[in-house]
Amino acid sequence: MRSTPAEYVYIPPMVEYSLTSLGEIFLELITTLYEWGEIHLADLAAIATNRENVLSAIERLKLAAVDVFNSAPRVSSVCWI
């Protein structure tokens, strides 16, 4: 996206920028995405919270598995016949 500056003779100098037609199209898309996010903010927050809960549960299961493994009796030697 390129914009074309319009220069004005002011002290300090002032420059005004405007979006190109491609920039205007992009602005429409990003505005629509922003509005969708605002509408679904509560749903997105619930999904993020659920994801954190799932990851936390997985970590607890990993720790429990390590505890079980560490508390299991060890075989000092193996005899193959």
Short mmCIF file of C-alpha atoms in Angstrom, two decimals:
data_model
loop_
_atom_site.label_atom_id
_atom_site.label_comp_id
_atom_site.label_asym_id
_atom_site.label_seq_id
_atom_site.Cartn_x
_atom_site.Cartn_y
_atom_site.Cartn_z
CA MET A 1 0.00 0.00 0.00
CA ARG A 2 1.36 3.38 -0.97
CA SER A 3 -0.12 6.64 0.08
CA THR A 4 0.32 9.96 -1.62
CA PRO A 5 1.26 12.80 0.72
CA ALA A 6 -0.33 16.21 0.28
CA GLU A 7 2.09 18.89 1.45
CA TYR A 8 1.01 22.16 3.03
CA VAL A 9 3.10 25.25 3.76
CA TYR A 10 2.81 25.55 7.54
CA ILE A 11 5.35 26.01 10.27
CA PRO A 12 5.92 23.36 11.44
CA PRO A 13 5.35 21.61 8.10
CA MET A 14 2.18 19.54 7.87
CA VAL A 15 1.73 16.49 5.66
CA GLU A 16 -1.60 14.77 5.11
CA TYR A 17 -1.73 11.13 4.03
CA SER A 18 -4.61 9.21 2.50
CA LEU A 19 -5.14 5.54 1.77
CA THR A 20 -4.96 4.15 -1.73
CA SER A 21 -7.91 2.16 -3.09
CA LEU A 22 -6.13 -1.03 -2.02
CA GLY A 23 -5.70 0.43 1.46
CA GLU A 24 -9.42 1.28 1.59
CA ILE A 25 -10.27 -2.35 0.74
CA PHE A 26 -7.90 -3.58 3.45
CA LEU A 27 -9.46 -1.16 5.94
CA GLU A 28 -12.91 -2.61 5.22
CA LEU A 29 -11.63 -6.15 5.79
CA ILE A 30 -9.80 -5.34 9.02
CA THR A 31 -12.79 -3.36 10.32
CA THR A 32 -15.07 -6.33 9.66
CA LEU A 33 -12.66 -8.63 11.49
CA TYR A 34 -12.52 -6.20 14.44
CA GLU A 35 -16.32 -6.03 14.62
CA TRP A 36 -16.55 -9.84 14.51
CA GLY A 37 -14.09 -10.02 17.41
CA GLU A 38 -16.13 -7.55 19.45
CA ILE A 39 -19.33 -9.53 18.84
CA HIS A 40 -17.71 -12.84 19.81
CA LEU A 41 -15.41 -11.60 22.57
CA ALA A 42 -17.18 -13.56 25.33
CA ASP A 43 -17.07 -16.77 23.27
CA LEU A 44 -13.38 -16.27 22.49
CA ALA A 45 -12.62 -15.65 26.18
CA ALA A 46 -14.48 -18.84 27.14
CA ILE A 47 -12.51 -20.83 24.55
CA ALA A 48 -9.22 -19.42 25.85
CA THR A 49 -10.19 -20.21 29.46
CA ASN A 50 -11.23 -23.74 28.50
CA ARG A 51 -7.95 -24.22 26.62
CA GLU A 52 -5.98 -23.10 29.69
CA ASN A 53 -7.99 -25.48 31.87
CA VAL A 54 -7.30 -28.37 29.51
CA LEU A 55 -3.57 -27.58 29.36
CA SER A 56 -3.47 -27.31 33.15
CA ALA A 57 -5.19 -30.71 33.48
CA ILE A 58 -2.70 -32.25 31.05
CA GLU A 59 0.22 -30.88 33.09
CA ARG A 60 -1.31 -32.32 36.29
CA LEU A 61 -1.68 -35.71 34.59
CA LYS A 62 1.95 -35.59 33.44
CA LEU A 63 3.10 -34.83 36.99
CA ALA A 64 0.94 -37.64 38.37
CA ALA A 65 2.40 -40.07 35.82
CA VAL A 66 5.93 -39.06 36.82
CA ASP A 67 5.04 -39.59 40.51
CA VAL A 68 3.66 -43.06 39.74
CA PHE A 69 6.72 -43.92 37.71
CA ASN A 70 9.09 -42.66 40.41
CA SER A 71 7.29 -44.54 43.18
CA ALA A 72 7.18 -47.87 41.31
CA PRO A 73 9.47 -50.59 42.65
CA ARG A 74 12.68 -51.00 40.72
CA VAL A 75 14.13 -54.26 39.52
CA SER A 76 17.81 -54.37 40.34
CA SER A 77 18.70 -57.01 37.78
CA VAL A 78 17.07 -58.95 35.02
CA CYS A 79 17.74 -62.60 34.38
CA TRP A 80 16.94 -63.87 30.92
CA ILE A 81 16.54 -67.57 30.52
#
